Coordinates of C-alpha atoms in Angstrom, one line a residue:
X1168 CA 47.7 0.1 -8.9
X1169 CA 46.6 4.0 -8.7
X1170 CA 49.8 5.3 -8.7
X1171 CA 47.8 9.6 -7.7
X1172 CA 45.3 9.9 -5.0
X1173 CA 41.6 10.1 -7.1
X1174 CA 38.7 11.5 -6.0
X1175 CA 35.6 10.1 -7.6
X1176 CA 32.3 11.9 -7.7
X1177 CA 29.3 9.5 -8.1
X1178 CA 26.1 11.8 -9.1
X1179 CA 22.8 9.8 -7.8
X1180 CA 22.1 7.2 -5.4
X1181 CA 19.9 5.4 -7.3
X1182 CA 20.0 1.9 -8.9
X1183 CA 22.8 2.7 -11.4
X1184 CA 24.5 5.0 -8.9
X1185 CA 24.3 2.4 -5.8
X1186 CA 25.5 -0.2 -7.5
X1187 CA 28.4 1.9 -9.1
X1188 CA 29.8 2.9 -6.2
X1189 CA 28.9 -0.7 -4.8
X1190 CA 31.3 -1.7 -7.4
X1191 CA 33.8 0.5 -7.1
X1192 CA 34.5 0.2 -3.0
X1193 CA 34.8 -3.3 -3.9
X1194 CA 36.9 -3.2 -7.0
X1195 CA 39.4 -0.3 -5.6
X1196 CA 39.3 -2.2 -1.6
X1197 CA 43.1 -1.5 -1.1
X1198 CA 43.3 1.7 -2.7
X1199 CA 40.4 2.6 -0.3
X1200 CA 42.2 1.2 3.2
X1201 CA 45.6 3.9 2.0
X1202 CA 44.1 6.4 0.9
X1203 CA 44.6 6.5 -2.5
X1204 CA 41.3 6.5 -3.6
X1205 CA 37.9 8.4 -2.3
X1206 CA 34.6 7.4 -3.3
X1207 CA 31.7 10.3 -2.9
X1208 CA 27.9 9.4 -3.6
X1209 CA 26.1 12.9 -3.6
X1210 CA 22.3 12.2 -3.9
X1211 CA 18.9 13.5 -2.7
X1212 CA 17.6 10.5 -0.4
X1213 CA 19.5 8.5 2.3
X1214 CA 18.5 5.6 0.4
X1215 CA 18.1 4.0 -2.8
X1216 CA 14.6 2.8 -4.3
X1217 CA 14.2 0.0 -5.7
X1218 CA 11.3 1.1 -8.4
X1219 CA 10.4 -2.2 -10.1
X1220 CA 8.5 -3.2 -6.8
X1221 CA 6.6 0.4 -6.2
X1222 CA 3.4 -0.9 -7.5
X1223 CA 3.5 -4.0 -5.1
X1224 CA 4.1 -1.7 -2.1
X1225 CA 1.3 0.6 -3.2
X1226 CA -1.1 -2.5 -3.0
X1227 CA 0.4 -3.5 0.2
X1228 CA 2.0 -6.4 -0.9
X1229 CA 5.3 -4.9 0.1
X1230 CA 6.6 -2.7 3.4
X1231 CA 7.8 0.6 1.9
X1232 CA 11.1 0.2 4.4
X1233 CA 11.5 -3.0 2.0
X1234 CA 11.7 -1.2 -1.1
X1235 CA 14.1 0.7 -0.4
X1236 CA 18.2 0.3 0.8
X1237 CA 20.0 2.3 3.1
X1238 CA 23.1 3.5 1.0
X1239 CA 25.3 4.3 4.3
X1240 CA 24.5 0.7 5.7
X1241 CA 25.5 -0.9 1.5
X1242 CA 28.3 2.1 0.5
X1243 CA 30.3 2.0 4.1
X1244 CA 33.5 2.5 2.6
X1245 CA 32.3 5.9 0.6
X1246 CA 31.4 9.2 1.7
X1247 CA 27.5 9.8 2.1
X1248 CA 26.2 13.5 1.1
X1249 CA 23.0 14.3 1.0
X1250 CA 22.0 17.0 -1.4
X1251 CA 21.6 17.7 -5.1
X1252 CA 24.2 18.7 -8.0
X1253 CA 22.7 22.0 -9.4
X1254 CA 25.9 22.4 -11.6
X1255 CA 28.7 20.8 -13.3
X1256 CA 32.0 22.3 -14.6
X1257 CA 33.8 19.0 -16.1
X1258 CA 36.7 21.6 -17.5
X1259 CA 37.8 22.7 -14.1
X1260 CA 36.2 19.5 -12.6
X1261 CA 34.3 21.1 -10.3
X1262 CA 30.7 20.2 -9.5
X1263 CA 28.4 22.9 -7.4
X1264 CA 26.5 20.9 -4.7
X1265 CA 23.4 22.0 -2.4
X1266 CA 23.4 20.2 1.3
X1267 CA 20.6 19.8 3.0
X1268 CA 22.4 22.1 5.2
X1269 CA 22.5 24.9 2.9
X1270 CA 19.1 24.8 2.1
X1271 CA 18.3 25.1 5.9
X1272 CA 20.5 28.3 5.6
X1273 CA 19.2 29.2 3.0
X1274 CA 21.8 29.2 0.8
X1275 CA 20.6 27.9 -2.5
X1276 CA 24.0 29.1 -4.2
X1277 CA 25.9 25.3 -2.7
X1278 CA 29.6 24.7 -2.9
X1279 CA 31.9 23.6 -4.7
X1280 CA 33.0 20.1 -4.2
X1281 CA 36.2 19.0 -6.7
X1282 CA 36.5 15.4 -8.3
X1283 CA 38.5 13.5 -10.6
X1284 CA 36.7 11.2 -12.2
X1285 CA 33.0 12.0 -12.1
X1286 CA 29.9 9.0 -12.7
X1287 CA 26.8 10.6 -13.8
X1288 CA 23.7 8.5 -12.5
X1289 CA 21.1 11.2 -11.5
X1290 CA 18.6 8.9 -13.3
X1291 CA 15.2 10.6 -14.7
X1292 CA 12.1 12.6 -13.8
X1293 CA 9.0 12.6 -15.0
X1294 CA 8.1 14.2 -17.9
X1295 CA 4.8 16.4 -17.9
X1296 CA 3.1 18.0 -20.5
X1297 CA 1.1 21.5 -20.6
X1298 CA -2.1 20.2 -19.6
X1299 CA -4.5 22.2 -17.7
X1300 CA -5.0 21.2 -14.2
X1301 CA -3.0 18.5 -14.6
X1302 CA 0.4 20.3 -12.0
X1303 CA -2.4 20.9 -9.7
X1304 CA -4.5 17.7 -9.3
X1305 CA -2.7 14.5 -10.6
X1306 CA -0.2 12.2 -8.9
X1307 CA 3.2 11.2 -10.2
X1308 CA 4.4 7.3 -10.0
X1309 CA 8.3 7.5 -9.6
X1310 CA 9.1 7.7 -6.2
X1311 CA 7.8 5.6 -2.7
X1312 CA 6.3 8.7 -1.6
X1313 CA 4.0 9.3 -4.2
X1314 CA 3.5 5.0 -4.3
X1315 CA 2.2 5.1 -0.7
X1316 CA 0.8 8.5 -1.2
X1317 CA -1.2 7.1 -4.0
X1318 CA -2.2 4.4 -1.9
X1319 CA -3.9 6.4 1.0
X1320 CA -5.8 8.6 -1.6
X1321 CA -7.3 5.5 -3.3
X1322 CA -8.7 4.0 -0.2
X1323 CA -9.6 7.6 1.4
X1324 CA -11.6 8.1 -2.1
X1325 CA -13.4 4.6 -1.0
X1326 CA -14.0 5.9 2.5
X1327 CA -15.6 8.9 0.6
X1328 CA -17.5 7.5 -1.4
X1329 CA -18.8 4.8 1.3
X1330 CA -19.7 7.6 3.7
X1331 CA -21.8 9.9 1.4
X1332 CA -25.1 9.8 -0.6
X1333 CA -24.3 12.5 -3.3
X1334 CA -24.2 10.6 -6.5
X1335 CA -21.4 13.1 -7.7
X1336 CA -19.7 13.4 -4.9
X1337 CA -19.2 9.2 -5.1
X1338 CA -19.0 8.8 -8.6
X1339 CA -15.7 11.4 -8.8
X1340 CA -14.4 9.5 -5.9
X1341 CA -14.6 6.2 -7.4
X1342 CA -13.1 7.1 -11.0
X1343 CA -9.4 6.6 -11.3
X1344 CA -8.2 7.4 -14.4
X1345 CA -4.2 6.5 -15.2
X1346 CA -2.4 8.3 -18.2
X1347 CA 0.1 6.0 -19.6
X1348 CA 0.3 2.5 -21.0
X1349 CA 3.9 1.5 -19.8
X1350 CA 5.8 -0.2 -17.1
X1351 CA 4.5 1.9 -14.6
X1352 CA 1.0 3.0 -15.7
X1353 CA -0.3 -0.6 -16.4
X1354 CA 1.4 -2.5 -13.1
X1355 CA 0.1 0.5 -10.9
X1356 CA -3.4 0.3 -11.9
X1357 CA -3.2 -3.6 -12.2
X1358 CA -2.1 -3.9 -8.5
X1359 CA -4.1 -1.1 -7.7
X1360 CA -7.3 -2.2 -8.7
X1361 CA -6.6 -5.8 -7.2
X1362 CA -6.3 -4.2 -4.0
X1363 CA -9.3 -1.8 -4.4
X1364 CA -11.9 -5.0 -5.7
X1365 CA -10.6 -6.9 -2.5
X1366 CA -11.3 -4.1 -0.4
X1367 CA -14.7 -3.5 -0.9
X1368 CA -15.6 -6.9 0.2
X1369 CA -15.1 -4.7 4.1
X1370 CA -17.8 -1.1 3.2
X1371 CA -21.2 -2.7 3.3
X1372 CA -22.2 -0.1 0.6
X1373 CA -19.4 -0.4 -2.4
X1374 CA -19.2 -3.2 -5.0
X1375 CA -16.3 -4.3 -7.5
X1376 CA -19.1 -2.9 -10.4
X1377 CA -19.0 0.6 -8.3
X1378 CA -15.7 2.2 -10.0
X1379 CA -14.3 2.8 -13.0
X1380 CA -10.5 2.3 -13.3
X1381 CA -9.4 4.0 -16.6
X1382 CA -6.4 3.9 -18.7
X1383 CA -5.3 6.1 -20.9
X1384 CA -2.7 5.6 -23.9
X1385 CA -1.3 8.3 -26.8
X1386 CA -0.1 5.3 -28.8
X1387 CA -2.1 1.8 -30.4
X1388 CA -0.6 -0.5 -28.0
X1389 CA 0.5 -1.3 -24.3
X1390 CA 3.8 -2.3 -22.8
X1391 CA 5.7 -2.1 -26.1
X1392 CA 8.3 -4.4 -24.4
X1393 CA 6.5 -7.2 -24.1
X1394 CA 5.5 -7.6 -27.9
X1395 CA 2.2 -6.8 -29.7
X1396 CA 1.4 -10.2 -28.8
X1397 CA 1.3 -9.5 -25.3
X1398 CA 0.5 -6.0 -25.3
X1399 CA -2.6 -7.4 -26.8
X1400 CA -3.6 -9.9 -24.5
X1401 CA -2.7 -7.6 -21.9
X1402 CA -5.4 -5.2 -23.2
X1403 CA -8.0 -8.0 -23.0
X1404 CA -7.3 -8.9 -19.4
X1405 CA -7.8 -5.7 -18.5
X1406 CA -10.9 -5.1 -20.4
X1407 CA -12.2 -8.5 -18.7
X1408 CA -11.6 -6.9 -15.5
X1409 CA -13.9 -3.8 -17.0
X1410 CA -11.0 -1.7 -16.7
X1411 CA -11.6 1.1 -19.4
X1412 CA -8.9 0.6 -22.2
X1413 CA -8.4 3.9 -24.2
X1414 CA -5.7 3.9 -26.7
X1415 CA -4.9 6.9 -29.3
X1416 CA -6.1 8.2 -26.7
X1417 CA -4.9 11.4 -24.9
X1418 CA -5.5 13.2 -21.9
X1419 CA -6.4 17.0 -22.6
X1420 CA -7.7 18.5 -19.5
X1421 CA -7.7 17.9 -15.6
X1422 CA -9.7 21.0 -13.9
X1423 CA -11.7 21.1 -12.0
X1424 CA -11.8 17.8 -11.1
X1425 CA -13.0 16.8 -14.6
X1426 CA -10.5 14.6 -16.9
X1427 CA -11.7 15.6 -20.5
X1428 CA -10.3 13.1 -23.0
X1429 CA -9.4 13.8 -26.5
X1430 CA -11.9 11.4 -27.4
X1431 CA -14.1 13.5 -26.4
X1432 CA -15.0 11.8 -22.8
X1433 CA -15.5 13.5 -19.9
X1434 CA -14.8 11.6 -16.5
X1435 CA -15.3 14.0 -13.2
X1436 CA -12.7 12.3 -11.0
X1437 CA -10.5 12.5 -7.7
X1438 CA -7.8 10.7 -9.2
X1439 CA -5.8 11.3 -11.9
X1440 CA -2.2 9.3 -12.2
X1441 CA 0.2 10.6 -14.3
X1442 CA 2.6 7.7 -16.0
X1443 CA 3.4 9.1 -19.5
X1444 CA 7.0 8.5 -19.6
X1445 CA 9.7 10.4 -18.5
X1446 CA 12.7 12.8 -19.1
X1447 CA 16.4 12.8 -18.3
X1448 CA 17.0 14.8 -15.0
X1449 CA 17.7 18.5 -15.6
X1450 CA 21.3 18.4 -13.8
X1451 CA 22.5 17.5 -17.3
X1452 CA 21.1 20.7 -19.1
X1453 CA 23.7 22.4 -16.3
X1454 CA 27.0 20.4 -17.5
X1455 CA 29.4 21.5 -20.4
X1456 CA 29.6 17.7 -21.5
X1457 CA 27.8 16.4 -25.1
X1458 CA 24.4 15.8 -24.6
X1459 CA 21.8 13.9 -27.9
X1460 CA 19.0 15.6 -29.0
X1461 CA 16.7 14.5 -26.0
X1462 CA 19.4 15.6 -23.4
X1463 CA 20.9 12.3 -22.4
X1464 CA 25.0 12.1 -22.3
X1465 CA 26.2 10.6 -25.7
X1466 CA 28.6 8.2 -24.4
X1467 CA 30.7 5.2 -26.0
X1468 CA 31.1 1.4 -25.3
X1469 CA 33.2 2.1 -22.9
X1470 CA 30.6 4.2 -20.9
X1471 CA 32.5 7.0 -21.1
X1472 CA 31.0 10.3 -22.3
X1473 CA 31.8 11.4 -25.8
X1474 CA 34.6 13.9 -26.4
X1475 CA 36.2 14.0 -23.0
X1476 CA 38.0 12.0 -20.4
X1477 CA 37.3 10.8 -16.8
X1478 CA 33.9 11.5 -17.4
X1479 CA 30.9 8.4 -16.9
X1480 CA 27.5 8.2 -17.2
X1481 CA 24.9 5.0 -17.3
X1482 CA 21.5 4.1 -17.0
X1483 CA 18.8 6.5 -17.8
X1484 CA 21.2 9.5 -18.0
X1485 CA 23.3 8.0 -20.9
X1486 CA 22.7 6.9 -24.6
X1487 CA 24.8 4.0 -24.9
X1488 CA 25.2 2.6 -28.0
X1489 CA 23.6 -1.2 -28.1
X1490 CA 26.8 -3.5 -30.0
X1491 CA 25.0 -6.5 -30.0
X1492 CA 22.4 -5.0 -32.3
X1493 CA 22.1 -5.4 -36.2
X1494 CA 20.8 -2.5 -36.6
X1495 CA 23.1 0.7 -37.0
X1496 CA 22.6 3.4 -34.6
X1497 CA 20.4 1.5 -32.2
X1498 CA 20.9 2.2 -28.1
X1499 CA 20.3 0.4 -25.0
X1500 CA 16.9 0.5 -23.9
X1501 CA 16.7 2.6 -20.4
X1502 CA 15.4 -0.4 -17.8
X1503 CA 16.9 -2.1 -14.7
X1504 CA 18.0 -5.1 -16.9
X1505 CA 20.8 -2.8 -18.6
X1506 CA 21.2 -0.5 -15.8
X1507 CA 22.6 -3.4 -13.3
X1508 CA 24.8 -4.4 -16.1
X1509 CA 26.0 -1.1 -17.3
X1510 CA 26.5 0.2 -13.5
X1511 CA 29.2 -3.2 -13.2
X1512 CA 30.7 -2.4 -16.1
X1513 CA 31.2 1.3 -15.6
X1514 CA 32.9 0.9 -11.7
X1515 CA 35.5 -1.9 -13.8
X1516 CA 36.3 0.9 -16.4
X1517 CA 36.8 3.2 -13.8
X1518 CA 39.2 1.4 -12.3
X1519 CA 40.4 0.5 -15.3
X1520 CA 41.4 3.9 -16.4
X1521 CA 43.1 4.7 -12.8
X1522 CA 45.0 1.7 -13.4
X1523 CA 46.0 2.2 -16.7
X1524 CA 44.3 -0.9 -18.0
X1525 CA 42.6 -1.3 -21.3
X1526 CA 38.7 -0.7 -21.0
X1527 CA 36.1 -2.9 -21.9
X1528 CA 33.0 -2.2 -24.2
X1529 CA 29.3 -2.9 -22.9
X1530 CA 28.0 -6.0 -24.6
X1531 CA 24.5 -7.2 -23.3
X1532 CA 21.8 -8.8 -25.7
X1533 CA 18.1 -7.6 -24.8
X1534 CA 16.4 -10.6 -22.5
X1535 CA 13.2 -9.8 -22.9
X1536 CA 10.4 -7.9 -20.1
X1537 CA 7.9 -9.6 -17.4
X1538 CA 5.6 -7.3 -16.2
X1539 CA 2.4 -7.7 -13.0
X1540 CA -1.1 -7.0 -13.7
X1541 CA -2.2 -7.8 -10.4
X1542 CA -2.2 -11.0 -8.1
X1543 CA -1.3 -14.1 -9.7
X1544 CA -1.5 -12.0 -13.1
X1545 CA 1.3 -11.1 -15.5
X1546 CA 2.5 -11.1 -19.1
X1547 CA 6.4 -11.9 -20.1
X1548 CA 8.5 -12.2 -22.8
X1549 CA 11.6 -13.7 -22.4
X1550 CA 14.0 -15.3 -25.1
X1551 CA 11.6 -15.1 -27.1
X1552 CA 9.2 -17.5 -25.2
X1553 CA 6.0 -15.7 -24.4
X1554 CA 4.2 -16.2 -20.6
X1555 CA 0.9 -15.4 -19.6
X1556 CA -1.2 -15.3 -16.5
X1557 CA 0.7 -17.1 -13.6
X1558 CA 3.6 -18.2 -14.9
X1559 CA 4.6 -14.7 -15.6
X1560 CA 3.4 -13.5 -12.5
X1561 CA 5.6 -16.1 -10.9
X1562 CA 8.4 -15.4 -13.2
X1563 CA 7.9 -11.5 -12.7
X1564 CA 8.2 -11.8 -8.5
X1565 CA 11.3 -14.2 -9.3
X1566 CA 13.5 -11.9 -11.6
X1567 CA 12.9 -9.1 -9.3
X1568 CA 13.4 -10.5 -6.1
X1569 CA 17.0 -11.8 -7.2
X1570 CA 17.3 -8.3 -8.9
X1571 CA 16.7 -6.2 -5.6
X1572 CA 19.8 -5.2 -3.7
X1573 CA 21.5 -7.2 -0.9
X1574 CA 20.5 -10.1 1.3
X1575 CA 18.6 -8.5 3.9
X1576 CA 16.0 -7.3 1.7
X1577 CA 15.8 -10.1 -0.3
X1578 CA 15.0 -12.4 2.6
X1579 CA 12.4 -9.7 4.0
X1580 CA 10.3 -9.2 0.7
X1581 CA 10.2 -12.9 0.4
X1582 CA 9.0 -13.3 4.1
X1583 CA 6.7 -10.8 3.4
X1584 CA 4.7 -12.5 -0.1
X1585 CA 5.1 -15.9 1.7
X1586 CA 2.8 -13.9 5.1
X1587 CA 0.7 -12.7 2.3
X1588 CA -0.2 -16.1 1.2
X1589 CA -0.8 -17.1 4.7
X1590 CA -3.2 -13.8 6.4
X1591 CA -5.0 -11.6 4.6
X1592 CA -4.3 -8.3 2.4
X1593 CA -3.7 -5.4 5.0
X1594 CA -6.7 -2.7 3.7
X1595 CA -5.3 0.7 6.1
X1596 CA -4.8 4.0 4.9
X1597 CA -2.2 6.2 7.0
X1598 CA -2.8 9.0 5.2
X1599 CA -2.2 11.0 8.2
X1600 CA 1.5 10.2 7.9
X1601 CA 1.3 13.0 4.9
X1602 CA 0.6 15.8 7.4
X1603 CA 1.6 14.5 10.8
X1604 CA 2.0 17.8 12.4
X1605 CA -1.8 18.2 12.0
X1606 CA -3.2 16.9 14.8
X1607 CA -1.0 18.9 17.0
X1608 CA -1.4 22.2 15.5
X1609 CA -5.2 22.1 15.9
X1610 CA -4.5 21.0 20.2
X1611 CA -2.2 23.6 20.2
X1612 CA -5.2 26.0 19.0
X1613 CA -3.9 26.5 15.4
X1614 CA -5.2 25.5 12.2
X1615 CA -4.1 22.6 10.4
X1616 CA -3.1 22.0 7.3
X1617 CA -3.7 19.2 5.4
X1618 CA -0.7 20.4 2.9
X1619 CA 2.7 18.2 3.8
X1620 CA 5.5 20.2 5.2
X1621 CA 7.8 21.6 3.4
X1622 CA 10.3 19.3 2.4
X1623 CA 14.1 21.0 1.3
X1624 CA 15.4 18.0 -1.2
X1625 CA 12.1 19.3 -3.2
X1626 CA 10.9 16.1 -4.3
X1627 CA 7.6 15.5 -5.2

C-alpha cells in the first residue's frame, strides 16, 4: 500500500507510454479511487499511433481513425495534457511543460509541473542527415500524417503524370525513390507500390512498366531483422517486381527535384521518402539524468535509469541491458516486441517501488521479426523458422492485429481487411484535407495556399 500521496509523470503517449500508464491505473486501482496516487500522461497528440500498421493505412488497407487510440477514452483514470516536455530537472523533480495553450499565447517558456516518480517514453524522431534539398523536398515515415500525406502525393503524382504530355514533367512524377532499407522503408514502398500497380488499371494512359519505385540502402543488406537469408530473398522479390534495389548505396543530393545518388545515378523525381533510421527524441539532451553515447537513458534491469531513483525510461528512449543474451554488453533491440513487454514491466516496478516491494529485472528472449511487402507478400523469422510469401504475410497481419491496443480497434481493423477481401481497393486521394482552408480563402477573394496551417504541437 502507498503509504505518501505520489504523483507520477508519464512523458509520451505513445506505445510504451500508453501502455505504461495503461498499466499503472490498473496496477495502483485503489490508490487511484483515495487519492493516493495521480497518474499524468503529458504528450503531443490526443492519441496514440499504432506505427506497425502505417504502411497499410497509406495503401488504404487501413482507416487512419483505426490506427490510432484515443488515450482519454483507454487512460480514464489519468490526467490527459496535451503539450510537450521541453525540460527536465529530476534533482528538484520538476519537469517544464508547453500546453497547447501556451503556445496559443505565446508563451513558449511552459510551466512547471512537479512529479514524483517520472516515466520517460517520449519515443524517437527521425534522424536526418545534411543532405542538400533533402529538409525541403522529402517526406518523413513516422507519423499518420505524413502516412496519409504520403499517400495523396503518390496518387496526385499519377494524376500528373496521366494528365500531361511533357516527358519530364511525367517521368519526375512517376519516380519514387525511398532512402532506407528497414522496417519502415521496405513495408512503405512494398504497400505503396501494390497500391500504385492496382491503380493504374483506372488512367487509360499509365501502365505498371510506367514508374520506377527505387530503394535506397547505405549498408549490403535489407531488414537486418529478418536474417541474411531473408533479407536476401526479400531483395529478389522486389527486384522481380522491377523495384530498383540499390544497396551501398547512398543518397547525396535532393534539389531541385533531382535525387543524385552516390552511385553516381541521377533520378529527377517528385518523391523522395526519407526512412533512414532514427534518433532518440531531443527532450533527453534537456534532462540532468545519464544518457549512452547515442543519447538514450542508460538504465538497469529494473528499468530504472542509472545512478538515480524514481526515475523510468523504456522503449526507444532507454538502453536496457538484454539478460537473456550471451553476449556481454548486448541491449534490447528498440521494436514493439520489447516495448509492450518492457512498458508492463516498468508500470509493476513502479508500483513496486511505492509499495516498497522488491523490483523485478526485464527478462525477454528475442522472438524473431515478420515484416509486409505488399498484398499477400511478406518475409518472417520467427523461432528460428523462416516464412516466405503468404504465410508471413498471414502471420505478419496476425501478430499485429493481437498486438494493436484494445478491443475496439482490433475488431474494426479486422472488419476492415475482411471488406477488403470482399470490394475493391479504395484508389482516392483527399489531398485537399492538407489545406482545407483553401477553397474558402480563394471565395472569400484571397489567395490560397497550398502550405498546411500552422500547426502549434510542431510536428511534421
Amino acid at each position: 500500500m502507498v503509504k505518501e500521496r505520489a504523483r507520477i509523470l508519464v512523458v509520451g503517449g505513445g506505445y510504451v507510454g500508453m501502455y505504461t500508464a495503461l498499466r499503472l491505473q490498473r496496477k495502483l486501482k485503489r490508490e487511484l479511487a483515495r487519492g493516493a496516487v495521480e497518474i499524468t500522461v503529458v504528450t503531443p497528440d490526443p492519441y496514440m499511433t499504432y506505427q506497425p500498421f502505417l504502411p497499410e493505412a497509406a495503401a488504404g488497407a487501413i482507416s487512419p481513425r483505426h490506427v490510432v487510440v484515443p488515450l482519454r477514452r483507454v487512460l480514464d483514470r489519468c490526467h490527459i495534457v496535451i503539450g510537450e516536455v521541453t525540460a527536465l530537472d529530476h534533482a528538484a523533480r520538476t519537469a517544464t511543460v508547453v500546453t497547447l495553450a501556451d503556445e496559443e499565447k505565446g508563451d513558449g517558456g511552459g510551466r512547471p509541473m512537479a512529479y514524483d516518480e517520472v516515466v520517460l517514453a517520449p519515443g524517437s524522431v527521425s534522424r536526418t542527415l545534411p543532405i542538400p534539398g533533402l529538409a525541403d523536398h522529402a517526406i518523413g515515415f513516422k507519423t499518420l500524417e505524413e502516412a496519409i500525406g504520403l499517400r495523396n502525393h503518390v496518387l496526385e503524382q499519377m494524376d500528373i503524370a496521366s494528365s500531361t504530355r511533357d516527358p519530364d514533367v511525367r517521368d519526375a512524377a512517376l519516380t519514387f525513390v525511398f532512402v532506407g532499407g528497414g522496417y519502415a522503408g521496405v513495408e512503405a514502398l512494398g504497400e505503396l507500390e501494390d497500391m500504385a500497380r492496382y491503380a493504374t488499371r483506372y488512367y487509360h494512359n499509365l501502365r505498371p512498366e510506367d514508374m520506377k519505385w527505387i530503394l535506397v540502402e547505405a549498408s549490403n543488406r535489407i531488414l537486418p531483422e529478418v536474417g541474411e537469408a531473408m533479407g536476401r530473398y526479400t531483395v529478389s522479390e522486389l527486384r522481380r517486381r522491377n523495384i530498383d534495389v540499390r544497396l551501398e548505396t547512398r543518397l547525396e543530393s535532393c534539389t531541385d527535384r533531382v535525387a543524385v545518388l552516390s552511385d553516381g545515378a541521377r533520378f529527377p523525381t517528385r518523391t523522395v521518402v526519407w526512412t533512414a533510421g532514427v534518433k532518440p527524441h531531443p527532450v533527453l539532451a534537456a534532462t540532468d539524468l545519464a544518457r549512452d553515447e547515442r543519447g538514450r537513458l542508460k538504465c538497469t534491469a529494473e528499468l530504472a535509469v542509472e545512478g538515480t531513483a524514481h526515475a523510468w525510461a523504456a522503449g526507444d528512449a532507454a538502453a536496457v541491458p538484454d539478460v537473456t543474451s550471451k553476449e556481454p554488453g548486448r541491449e534490447c533491440a528498440p521494436n514493439a516486441q520489447h516495448a509492450l513487454r518492457q512498458a508492463r514491466l516498468l508500470a509493476d516496478n513502479v508500483a513496486h517501488s511505492l509499495r516498497g516491494e522488491p523490483l523485478e529485472k526485464y527478462a525477454h528472449s528475442y522472438a524473431g521479426s515478420v515484416a509486409s511487402l505488399g498484398l499477400h507478400k511478406g518475409v518472417a523469422q520467427v523461432y528460428g523458422r523462416k516464412l516466405k510469401g503468404y504465410p508471413a504475410w498471414f502471420m505478419h497481419r496476425t501478430y499485429h492485429l493481437s498486438r494493436v491496443p484494445t478491443f475496439n480497434r482490433k475488431a474494426r481493423v479486422a472488419a476492415e481487411w475482411t471488406l477488403a477481401g470482399l470490394f475493391k481497393r479504395e484508389i482516392v486521394s483527399l489531398g485537399s484535407l492538407e489545406h482545407p482552408r483553401a477553397e474558402f480563402e480563394l471565395a472569400a477573394g484571397g489567395k490560397p495556399s497550398r502550405n498546411p496551417p500552422h500547426n502549434p504541437k510542431g510536428s511534421s
